[in-house]
Coordinates of C-alpha atoms in Angstrom, one line a residue:
Chain A
X1 CA 0.0 0.0 0.0
X2 CA 1.4 3.4 -0.9
X3 CA 2.0 6.2 1.6
X4 CA -1.0 8.4 2.3
X5 CA -1.0 11.8 0.5
X6 CA -3.4 14.6 -0.4
X7 CA -4.1 15.6 -4.0
X8 CA -5.3 19.2 -4.6
X9 CA -6.2 20.7 -8.0
X10 CA -8.0 23.8 -9.3
X11 CA -10.7 23.4 -12.0
X12 CA -9.4 23.8 -15.5
X13 CA -5.8 23.5 -14.0
X14 CA -5.8 27.3 -13.7
X15 CA -2.9 28.8 -11.7
X16 CA -3.4 32.5 -12.1
X17 CA -6.4 34.4 -10.8
X18 CA -7.6 38.0 -10.5
X19 CA -8.6 39.8 -7.3
X20 CA -12.3 39.1 -6.6
X21 CA -12.3 36.0 -8.7
X22 CA -13.7 32.7 -7.3
X23 CA -11.3 29.8 -7.4
X24 CA -12.8 26.4 -7.4
X25 CA -11.2 23.0 -7.2
X26 CA -11.1 19.9 -5.1
X27 CA -8.8 17.9 -2.8
X28 CA -8.8 14.2 -2.0
X29 CA -7.2 12.1 0.6
X30 CA -5.4 9.2 -1.0
X31 CA -4.4 5.9 0.6
X32 CA -5.7 6.9 4.1
X33 CA -7.1 4.3 6.3
X34 CA -10.7 5.1 7.3
X35 CA -10.7 6.3 11.0
X36 CA -6.9 7.1 10.9
X37 CA -7.5 10.8 10.6
X38 CA -8.1 13.1 13.5
X39 CA -8.9 16.3 11.6
X40 CA -8.4 18.0 8.3
X41 CA -7.8 21.7 7.7
X42 CA -8.3 23.4 4.3
X43 CA -7.1 27.0 3.9
X44 CA -6.4 29.6 1.3
X45 CA -3.7 31.8 2.5
X46 CA -0.8 34.1 1.6
X47 CA 2.7 34.1 3.2
X48 CA 5.8 36.1 2.7
X49 CA 9.2 34.9 1.7
X50 CA 12.5 36.8 1.6
X51 CA 14.8 38.5 4.1
X52 CA 12.2 39.3 6.6
X53 CA 10.6 36.9 9.1
X54 CA 7.7 35.1 7.6
X55 CA 4.2 36.6 7.8
X56 CA 1.1 34.6 7.1
X57 CA -2.5 35.3 6.9
X58 CA -5.4 33.1 6.1
X59 CA -8.2 34.2 3.8
X60 CA -10.3 31.1 4.0
X61 CA -10.1 28.4 6.7
X62 CA -12.1 25.3 7.3
X63 CA -11.5 22.5 9.8
X64 CA -13.2 19.1 9.8
X65 CA -13.0 17.1 13.0
X66 CA -12.9 13.3 12.9
X67 CA -16.3 13.1 14.6
X68 CA -17.9 15.0 11.8
X69 CA -16.2 13.1 9.0
X70 CA -18.2 11.1 6.5
X71 CA -15.7 8.7 5.2
X72 CA -17.8 7.4 2.5
X73 CA -18.1 11.0 1.2
X74 CA -14.4 11.5 1.7
X75 CA -13.5 8.7 -0.7
X76 CA -14.7 11.2 -3.3
X77 CA -12.9 14.5 -3.9
X78 CA -14.0 17.4 -1.6
X79 CA -15.0 20.4 -3.6
X80 CA -14.2 24.0 -2.6
X81 CA -14.8 27.4 -4.1
X82 CA -13.4 30.5 -2.5
X83 CA -13.8 34.1 -3.7
X84 CA -10.4 35.7 -3.6
X85 CA -9.7 39.1 -1.8
X86 CA -8.7 42.3 -3.5
X87 CA -5.3 42.2 -1.8
X88 CA -2.5 41.5 -1.2
X89 CA -1.5 40.5 -4.7
X90 CA 1.2 38.0 -5.4
X91 CA 4.5 39.8 -5.6
X92 CA 8.0 39.0 -6.7
X93 CA 9.9 41.7 -5.0
X94 CA 13.6 42.4 -4.4
X95 CA 13.8 41.4 -0.7
X96 CA 10.3 40.1 -0.1
X97 CA 7.8 38.0 -2.0
X98 CA 4.1 37.3 -1.4
X99 CA 2.9 33.8 -2.3
X100 CA -0.7 32.5 -2.4
X101 CA -1.7 28.9 -2.0
X102 CA -4.4 26.5 -1.2
X103 CA -3.2 24.2 1.6
X104 CA -4.6 21.0 3.1
X105 CA -3.3 19.8 6.4
X106 CA -4.2 16.3 7.6
X107 CA -3.8 15.4 11.3
X108 CA -3.5 11.7 11.6
X109 CA -4.3 10.0 14.9
X110 CA -0.7 8.8 15.0
X111 CA 2.4 10.2 13.4
X112 CA 3.3 13.4 11.6
X113 CA 0.9 15.8 9.9
X114 CA 0.6 15.5 6.2
X115 CA 0.6 18.8 4.4
X116 CA 0.0 19.5 0.7
X117 CA -0.3 22.9 -1.0
X118 CA -1.1 24.2 -4.4
X119 CA 0.4 27.6 -5.2
X120 CA -1.4 30.1 -7.4
X121 CA -0.8 33.7 -8.5
X122 CA -3.2 36.5 -7.5
X123 CA -3.1 39.5 -9.8
X124 CA -0.6 40.2 -12.5
X125 CA 2.1 42.4 -11.0
X126 CA 5.4 42.7 -12.7
X127 CA 8.5 41.5 -10.7
X128 CA 10.4 44.3 -8.9
X129 CA 14.1 44.8 -9.0
X130 CA 16.3 47.0 -6.9
X131 CA 16.5 50.5 -8.2
X132 CA 20.0 51.3 -9.5
X133 CA 21.5 54.3 -7.8
Chain B
X1 CA 0.0 19.9 -9.1
X2 CA 0.3 19.7 -5.4
X3 CA 3.6 19.3 -3.6
X4 CA 4.6 18.2 -0.2
X5 CA 4.9 21.3 2.0
X6 CA 8.2 21.8 3.8
X7 CA 7.2 23.1 7.1
X8 CA 10.4 22.8 9.0
X9 CA 13.1 24.1 6.7
X10 CA 13.4 27.8 7.6
X11 CA 16.4 29.9 7.8
X12 CA 16.4 32.3 10.7
X13 CA 14.4 34.5 13.1
X14 CA 11.2 33.1 14.3
X15 CA 11.3 30.4 11.7
X16 CA 11.6 26.9 13.0
X17 CA 14.4 24.6 12.1
X18 CA 13.4 21.4 13.9
X19 CA 10.3 19.5 15.1
X20 CA 7.5 21.9 15.6
X21 CA 6.0 19.9 18.4
X22 CA 9.3 19.6 20.2
X23 CA 9.9 23.3 19.8
X24 CA 6.5 24.1 21.2
X25 CA 7.1 21.7 24.1
X26 CA 10.5 23.4 24.8
X27 CA 9.0 26.8 24.9
X28 CA 6.2 25.5 27.1
X29 CA 8.8 24.1 29.6
X30 CA 10.9 27.3 29.4
X31 CA 7.9 29.6 30.1
X32 CA 6.6 27.1 32.7
X33 CA 9.9 27.3 34.6
X34 CA 9.8 31.1 34.5
X35 CA 6.3 31.0 35.9
X36 CA 7.3 28.5 38.6
X37 CA 10.3 30.6 39.7
X38 CA 8.1 33.7 39.8
X39 CA 5.4 32.0 41.8
X40 CA 8.0 30.5 44.2
X41 CA 9.6 33.9 44.6
X42 CA 6.3 35.5 45.2
X43 CA 5.3 33.0 47.9
X44 CA 8.6 33.5 49.7
X45 CA 8.3 37.3 49.6
X46 CA 4.7 37.3 50.7
X47 CA 5.3 34.8 53.6
X48 CA 8.6 36.3 54.8
X49 CA 8.1 40.0 54.2
X50 CA 4.5 41.1 53.4
X51 CA 2.5 39.0 55.8
X52 CA 4.8 39.5 58.8
X53 CA 4.7 43.3 58.2
X54 CA 1.0 43.3 58.0
X55 CA 0.7 41.3 61.2
X56 CA 3.0 43.7 63.0
X57 CA 0.8 46.6 62.0
X58 CA -2.6 44.9 62.7
X59 CA -2.2 42.1 65.2
X60 CA 0.9 42.7 67.3
X61 CA 0.1 44.1 70.9
X62 CA 1.8 47.2 72.2
X63 CA 3.9 47.0 75.5
X64 CA 7.1 48.5 76.8
X65 CA 10.6 47.0 77.1
X66 CA 14.0 47.8 78.5
X67 CA 17.1 48.0 76.2
X68 CA 19.7 45.6 77.5
X69 CA 22.3 45.8 74.7
X70 CA 22.8 46.9 71.1
X71 CA 25.1 46.0 68.3
X72 CA 25.5 45.9 64.5
X73 CA 24.9 42.4 63.1
X74 CA 26.8 41.6 59.9
X75 CA 27.0 39.0 57.2
X76 CA 28.9 38.7 53.9
X77 CA 27.0 39.5 50.7
X78 CA 27.9 39.2 47.0
X79 CA 28.9 42.9 46.9
X80 CA 30.4 43.2 50.3
X81 CA 29.4 43.1 53.9
X82 CA 25.7 43.6 54.8
X83 CA 24.4 45.0 58.1
X84 CA 21.4 45.2 60.4
X85 CA 20.7 46.7 63.8
X86 CA 20.4 44.2 66.6
X87 CA 18.9 45.4 69.9
X88 CA 18.5 43.2 72.9
X89 CA 15.3 43.9 74.8
X90 CA 13.5 42.6 77.9
X91 CA 9.7 42.8 78.4
X92 CA 7.0 41.2 80.5
X93 CA 3.8 39.5 79.3
X94 CA 1.3 38.1 81.8
X95 CA 3.9 37.9 84.5
X96 CA 6.4 36.1 82.3
X97 CA 9.7 37.7 81.4
X98 CA 10.9 37.6 77.7
X99 CA 14.3 38.5 76.4
X100 CA 15.0 38.8 72.6
X101 CA 17.3 40.4 70.1
X102 CA 15.3 42.4 67.5
X103 CA 14.6 45.6 65.6
X104 CA 12.0 45.2 62.8
X105 CA 10.1 42.1 61.8
X106 CA 11.9 41.3 58.6
X107 CA 15.4 41.2 60.1
X108 CA 16.9 41.7 56.7
X109 CA 20.6 42.7 56.2
X110 CA 21.5 45.5 53.8
X111 CA 24.5 47.6 52.8
X112 CA 25.3 50.8 54.6
X113 CA 26.7 50.5 58.1
X114 CA 26.3 54.2 58.9
X115 CA 22.5 54.0 58.6
X116 CA 22.4 51.2 61.1
X117 CA 24.6 53.0 63.5
X118 CA 22.2 56.0 63.3
X119 CA 19.3 53.6 64.3
X120 CA 21.3 52.3 67.3
X121 CA 21.9 55.8 68.5
X122 CA 18.1 56.3 68.9
X123 CA 18.1 53.7 71.7
X124 CA 19.9 54.1 75.0
X125 CA 20.8 51.1 77.1
X126 CA 18.8 50.8 80.3
X127 CA 15.9 53.1 79.1
X128 CA 12.3 52.0 78.5
X129 CA 10.8 52.1 75.0
X130 CA 7.5 51.1 73.3
X131 CA 7.6 47.7 71.6
X132 CA 5.1 45.3 70.0
X133 CA 4.8 41.6 70.6
X134 CA 3.1 38.7 68.7
X135 CA 0.1 37.5 70.8
X136 CA 0.5 34.0 69.2
X137 CA 4.2 33.9 70.0
X138 CA 5.0 36.3 72.8
X139 CA 8.7 35.7 72.5
X140 CA 8.6 37.6 69.1
X141 CA 8.7 41.4 69.5
X142 CA 9.8 44.4 67.5
X143 CA 10.8 48.0 68.2
X144 CA 9.4 49.5 65.0
X145 CA 6.3 49.0 62.9
X146 CA 5.3 50.2 59.4
X147 CA 5.9 49.0 55.9
X148 CA 9.3 48.9 54.1
X149 CA 9.3 50.3 50.6
X150 CA 12.0 47.8 49.7
X151 CA 9.6 44.8 50.2
X152 CA 7.1 46.3 47.7
X153 CA 9.8 47.2 45.2
X154 CA 11.3 43.7 45.4
X155 CA 7.8 42.3 44.4
X156 CA 8.7 43.5 40.9
X157 CA 11.2 40.7 40.5
X158 CA 8.9 37.7 40.9
X159 CA 6.2 39.9 39.3
X160 CA 8.3 40.1 36.1
X161 CA 8.9 36.4 36.1
X162 CA 5.2 35.7 36.5
X163 CA 4.2 38.1 33.7
X164 CA 6.7 36.8 31.2
X165 CA 6.4 33.2 32.2
X166 CA 2.6 33.2 32.6
X167 CA 2.1 35.2 29.4
X168 CA 4.3 32.9 27.4
X169 CA 2.9 29.8 29.0
X170 CA -0.7 30.7 28.3
X171 CA 0.1 31.8 24.7
X172 CA 1.9 28.5 24.0
X173 CA -0.8 26.5 25.7
X174 CA -3.5 28.2 23.6
X175 CA -1.6 27.5 20.4
X176 CA -0.6 23.9 21.4
X177 CA -1.1 21.5 18.6
X178 CA -2.6 24.1 16.3
X179 CA -1.4 24.7 12.8
X180 CA 0.0 28.1 11.7
X181 CA -3.2 28.5 9.5
X182 CA -5.5 27.8 12.4
X183 CA -3.6 30.3 14.6
X184 CA -3.8 32.9 11.9
X185 CA -7.5 32.2 11.4
X186 CA -8.3 32.8 15.1
X187 CA -8.0 29.1 15.9
X188 CA -11.3 28.0 17.4
X189 CA -12.9 26.3 14.5
X190 CA -14.2 22.9 15.5
X191 CA -17.5 22.6 13.7
X192 CA -17.5 20.9 10.3
X193 CA -16.4 23.4 7.7
X194 CA -16.5 26.3 10.1
X195 CA -15.4 29.3 8.1
X196 CA -13.5 32.3 9.1
X197 CA -15.2 35.5 8.0
X198 CA -13.8 37.8 5.4
X199 CA -11.4 40.5 6.5
X200 CA -13.3 43.6 7.4
X201 CA -11.2 45.8 5.1
X202 CA -12.0 45.8 1.4
X203 CA -8.2 45.7 0.8
X204 CA -6.7 43.4 3.4
X205 CA -3.0 44.2 4.3
X206 CA -3.1 47.6 2.6
X207 CA -2.6 50.4 5.2
X208 CA -5.7 52.6 5.6
X209 CA -3.8 55.8 5.6
X210 CA -6.6 57.8 7.2
X211 CA -4.2 60.6 8.4
X212 CA -3.3 61.3 4.8
X213 CA -6.8 62.6 4.0
X214 CA -7.6 64.5 7.2
X215 CA -5.8 67.7 6.1
X216 CA -7.4 69.6 3.2
X217 CA -5.0 71.4 0.8
X218 CA -5.2 75.0 -0.2
X219 CA -4.9 74.4 -4.0
X220 CA -5.5 70.6 -4.3
X221 CA -7.7 68.2 -2.4
X222 CA -5.3 67.0 0.3
X223 CA -2.2 68.2 2.0
X224 CA 0.1 65.2 2.6
X225 CA 1.6 64.7 6.1
X226 CA 5.4 64.6 6.4
X227 CA 6.8 61.3 7.6
X228 CA 9.1 62.9 10.3
X229 CA 8.9 66.6 11.1
X230 CA 12.2 68.5 11.0
X231 CA 11.5 69.8 14.5
X232 CA 11.0 66.4 16.0
X233 CA 14.2 65.1 14.2
X234 CA 16.1 68.1 15.7
X235 CA 14.7 67.3 19.2
X236 CA 15.5 63.6 18.8
X237 CA 19.1 64.2 17.6
X238 CA 19.6 66.9 20.2
X239 CA 18.5 64.7 23.1
X240 CA 20.6 61.8 21.9
X241 CA 23.6 64.1 21.4
X242 CA 23.1 65.5 24.9
X243 CA 22.9 62.1 26.5
X244 CA 25.9 60.7 24.7
X245 CA 28.2 63.7 25.2
X246 CA 27.1 64.0 28.8
X247 CA 28.2 60.4 29.4
X248 CA 31.5 61.0 27.6
X249 CA 32.1 64.2 29.6
X250 CA 31.5 62.6 32.9
X251 CA 33.7 59.6 32.0
X252 CA 36.4 62.0 30.7
X253 CA 36.3 63.9 34.0
X254 CA 37.1 60.8 35.9
X255 CA 39.9 59.5 33.7
X256 CA 41.6 62.8 33.4
X257 CA 41.8 63.4 37.1
X258 CA 39.0 66.0 37.1
X259 CA 40.2 67.6 33.8
X260 CA 44.0 67.6 34.4
X261 CA 43.7 68.2 38.1
X262 CA 46.1 66.8 40.7
X263 CA 45.8 63.2 39.5
X264 CA 47.4 62.1 36.2
X265 CA 45.6 61.0 33.1
X266 CA 44.6 57.4 33.3
X267 CA 45.8 56.5 29.8
X268 CA 44.2 53.1 29.2
X269 CA 40.6 54.2 29.9
X270 CA 41.3 57.5 28.2
X271 CA 42.3 55.6 25.0
X272 CA 39.2 53.4 25.2
X273 CA 37.1 56.6 25.6
X274 CA 38.5 58.2 22.3
X275 CA 36.1 56.4 19.9
X276 CA 33.2 57.5 22.1
X277 CA 34.5 61.1 21.9
X278 CA 34.7 60.8 18.1
X279 CA 31.1 59.6 17.9
X280 CA 30.1 62.5 20.2
X281 CA 31.7 64.9 17.8
X282 CA 29.9 63.3 14.8
X283 CA 26.6 63.7 16.8
X284 CA 27.3 67.4 17.4
X285 CA 27.9 67.8 13.7
X286 CA 24.6 66.0 12.9
X287 CA 22.8 68.2 15.4
X288 CA 24.2 71.4 13.9
X289 CA 23.3 70.2 10.4
X290 CA 19.7 69.4 11.5
X291 CA 19.6 72.8 13.3
X292 CA 20.6 74.6 10.0
X293 CA 18.0 72.6 8.0
X294 CA 15.2 73.2 10.5
X295 CA 15.9 76.9 11.0
X296 CA 17.3 77.8 7.6
X297 CA 15.0 75.9 5.3
X298 CA 11.4 76.8 5.4
X299 CA 8.4 74.5 5.5
X300 CA 7.8 72.2 2.5
X301 CA 4.2 71.4 1.7
X302 CA 3.0 68.7 -0.8
X303 CA -0.6 68.7 -1.9
X304 CA -2.3 66.0 -4.1
X305 CA -5.5 65.9 -6.2
X306 CA -6.7 62.6 -4.8
X307 CA -5.9 59.8 -2.3
X308 CA -5.5 56.8 -2.1
X309 CA -3.7 56.3 -5.4
X310 CA -4.2 53.6 -8.0
X311 CA -1.6 52.2 -10.4
X312 CA -2.0 53.5 -14.0
X313 CA -3.7 56.7 -12.8
X314 CA -2.5 60.3 -13.1
X315 CA -2.6 62.8 -10.2
X316 CA -1.9 66.5 -9.8
X317 CA 0.8 67.4 -7.3
X318 CA 1.7 70.7 -5.8
X319 CA 5.0 71.4 -4.0
X320 CA 5.4 74.5 -2.0
X321 CA 8.9 75.4 -0.6
X322 CA 9.2 78.4 1.8
X323 CA 12.3 80.1 3.1
X324 CA 14.9 82.5 1.9
X325 CA 17.1 80.2 -0.1
X326 CA 19.5 80.2 -3.0
X327 CA 18.7 76.8 -4.4
X328 CA 21.1 74.7 -6.5
X329 CA 18.3 72.3 -7.2
X330 CA 14.9 71.1 -6.0
X331 CA 13.9 67.6 -7.1
X332 CA 10.6 65.7 -6.4
X333 CA 10.6 62.0 -6.8
X334 CA 8.0 59.2 -6.4
X335 CA 9.6 56.2 -4.6
X336 CA 8.5 52.6 -3.8
X337 CA 10.5 50.8 -1.1
X338 CA 10.4 47.3 0.3
X339 CA 11.4 46.8 4.0
X340 CA 11.9 43.5 5.7
X341 CA 12.4 43.0 9.5
X342 CA 14.0 40.0 10.9
X343 CA 15.5 38.6 14.1
X344 CA 19.2 37.9 14.1
X345 CA 20.2 36.5 17.5
X346 CA 18.7 39.0 20.0
X347 CA 18.8 41.9 17.5
X348 CA 15.9 43.0 15.3
X349 CA 17.1 44.3 12.0
X350 CA 15.3 46.0 9.2
X351 CA 16.5 46.0 5.6
X352 CA 15.1 48.2 2.9
X353 CA 15.3 48.1 -0.9
X354 CA 14.2 50.8 -3.3
X355 CA 12.4 49.1 -6.2
X356 CA 11.0 52.1 -8.0
X357 CA 12.0 55.8 -8.4
X358 CA 10.5 58.3 -10.8
X359 CA 11.6 61.9 -11.1
X360 CA 8.5 64.1 -11.1
X361 CA 9.9 67.5 -11.0
X362 CA 13.3 69.2 -11.2
X363 CA 14.3 72.9 -11.1
X364 CA 17.9 74.1 -10.9
X365 CA 19.7 77.4 -9.9
X366 CA 16.9 79.6 -8.6
X367 CA 16.1 81.7 -5.6
X368 CA 13.3 81.6 -3.1
X369 CA 12.4 84.9 -1.4
X370 CA 11.1 85.2 2.1
X371 CA 7.3 85.5 2.2
X372 CA 7.1 84.3 -1.4
X373 CA 7.4 80.5 -1.4
X374 CA 8.1 78.6 -4.5
X375 CA 4.9 76.8 -5.7
X376 CA 5.1 74.3 -8.5
X377 CA 2.3 72.2 -9.9
X378 CA 2.9 69.1 -12.0
X379 CA 1.5 65.7 -12.7
X380 CA 2.4 62.3 -11.3
X381 CA 1.7 59.0 -13.1
X382 CA 1.6 56.0 -10.8
X383 CA 3.1 53.2 -12.9
X384 CA 0.8 50.4 -13.8
X385 CA 1.7 46.8 -12.9
X386 CA 3.5 47.9 -9.7
X387 CA 3.0 46.5 -6.2
X388 CA 0.4 48.3 -4.1
X389 CA 1.2 49.5 -0.5
X390 CA 1.4 46.5 1.8
X391 CA 2.0 46.0 5.5
X392 CA 2.3 42.9 7.6
X393 CA 4.1 42.3 10.9
X394 CA 7.6 41.9 9.4
X395 CA 7.3 43.0 5.7
X396 CA 6.2 46.2 4.1
X397 CA 5.9 47.9 0.7
X398 CA 5.6 51.6 1.0
X399 CA 5.2 54.5 -1.5
X400 CA 6.2 58.1 -0.8
X401 CA 6.8 61.4 -2.5
X402 CA 10.3 62.7 -1.7
X403 CA 11.4 66.3 -1.9
X404 CA 15.2 66.7 -2.2
X405 CA 16.7 70.2 -1.8
X406 CA 20.2 71.2 -2.6
X407 CA 20.8 74.7 -1.0
X408 CA 23.8 76.8 -1.9
X409 CA 26.3 76.8 1.0
X410 CA 23.8 75.0 3.2
X411 CA 23.2 71.3 4.1
X412 CA 21.1 69.3 1.6
X413 CA 17.8 68.2 2.9
X414 CA 15.3 65.5 2.1
X415 CA 11.6 65.4 3.2
X416 CA 9.3 62.4 2.7
X417 CA 5.5 62.4 2.3
X418 CA 4.0 58.8 2.4
X419 CA 1.1 57.9 0.1
X420 CA -1.0 54.8 -0.1
X421 CA -1.2 52.9 -3.4
X422 CA -4.2 50.5 -3.8
X423 CA -4.2 47.5 -6.1
X424 CA -5.4 48.5 -9.6
X425 CA -9.2 48.5 -9.7
X426 CA -9.2 47.5 -13.4
X427 CA -7.8 44.1 -12.5
X428 CA -10.6 43.3 -10.1
X429 CA -13.2 40.8 -11.3
X430 CA -16.6 42.4 -11.4
X431 CA -15.4 45.9 -12.2
X432 CA -15.2 47.5 -15.6
X433 CA -12.4 46.1 -17.7
X434 CA -12.0 43.0 -15.6
X435 CA -10.3 40.0 -17.1
X436 CA -8.8 36.7 -16.3
X437 CA -5.1 36.2 -17.0

């Protein structure tokens, strides 16, 4: 039996979205034993990368506890659709970057959390470079 | 395509480099120990200092005693010998004679022998004085009552431990076992598909900039606030200069034998002091420069036709420069800067990078007359496709209008006027011209 993992995808395999647009897609738990999962968290969030300490903010957050899980339903892909905010836009800066992603975190009853994320781009900003002089 | 998220491979600052659970447990233990030490210290202080003092003032019974002997008690402390007054008294309770060596209830030792000798001088051997005894234990008596300030001041020590330890412990406990996303979301979602509400702001993480629109302009809609006023900069530099050079002056006095007095110059400390003196001279120079700018260069006003700004839009700008100045040049630029703050060891550092600069206005070799400020009106194009203003805990993208003046035979000056740039409205879905990439 293969290791358990989470598969996430956006409809139409889109990876770039505009502010205010709704992203839709699905995630599916693969190779998990029924009853082995304590909770699942789905979030759409942005985080920073670069020289500064990491900042993170969640735009959409959902948590499903084990007691509320319908395993027969979970054998199918779980659909999501989230309307994106107007900011912050994805940004490729000189010393800081802003990344957006959809993330699924699975908390097994035993062992380490399993995390999968699907990055996407919000907006269409041009990359920034340090100004000469 | 999804990929496995690498949670634990971070490089510095608050980022974790090992097991998250182990790290959280370590922090919990650390703050727990702090809390424990604070609580233990508080219990010791309350039981040995505060409660006995309270009982002396409220429960002890007054009587009289005879002074039999007096002396200074001493013990070795970390910073030298510590002292306390010890007075031997005799008193009678219910027909029974008691003899004890006492002064106050705490019996603490402290530095300063002379103070204790003064106390002893207040009591003469063989004379009768008021004293207070413990009705539960008549063999315990004191010659003074009241509360000692020291006991209350010392409470700050366990209090600090309790605040830091307790705060950290509770914070860690509340976040125990929670993901970064759940903490960021407010972290109490337990119902199936419980959702966090949308951020209240229409543009999350974009500064509101309310103080940029609360001052109407005389020619254009708004007068922009300056980032740091020249007067406050002068006061800041002046105070720091005063503090630094005051310290250097006092230190110099001691190492030069009271400025070349009877003692000789102590050369090793004097040589160590030289770099501090040089920094002091630089600070005096900076203060004089700021003083010249503040008093010699008049006020600079920047007014704008609208605010907040949007990429791709054009705005009117008016710059007014007062004073009596022979200008080599006056330049106005629009600037975008990134700044990133990070922890390095115990230091917090901030790095900035200028990612956009556009010259809006330039005028060279001209004169400004007193009472007749230079006023120039021009247009400013906010470039399309650029990052909007952004602010989070450790990262920021900021826009500002900068006025740079080069005055003949006078220090150059630079004044900044922050502006807020919103994301381009034409990119939003649901608005005119919206599109998907």
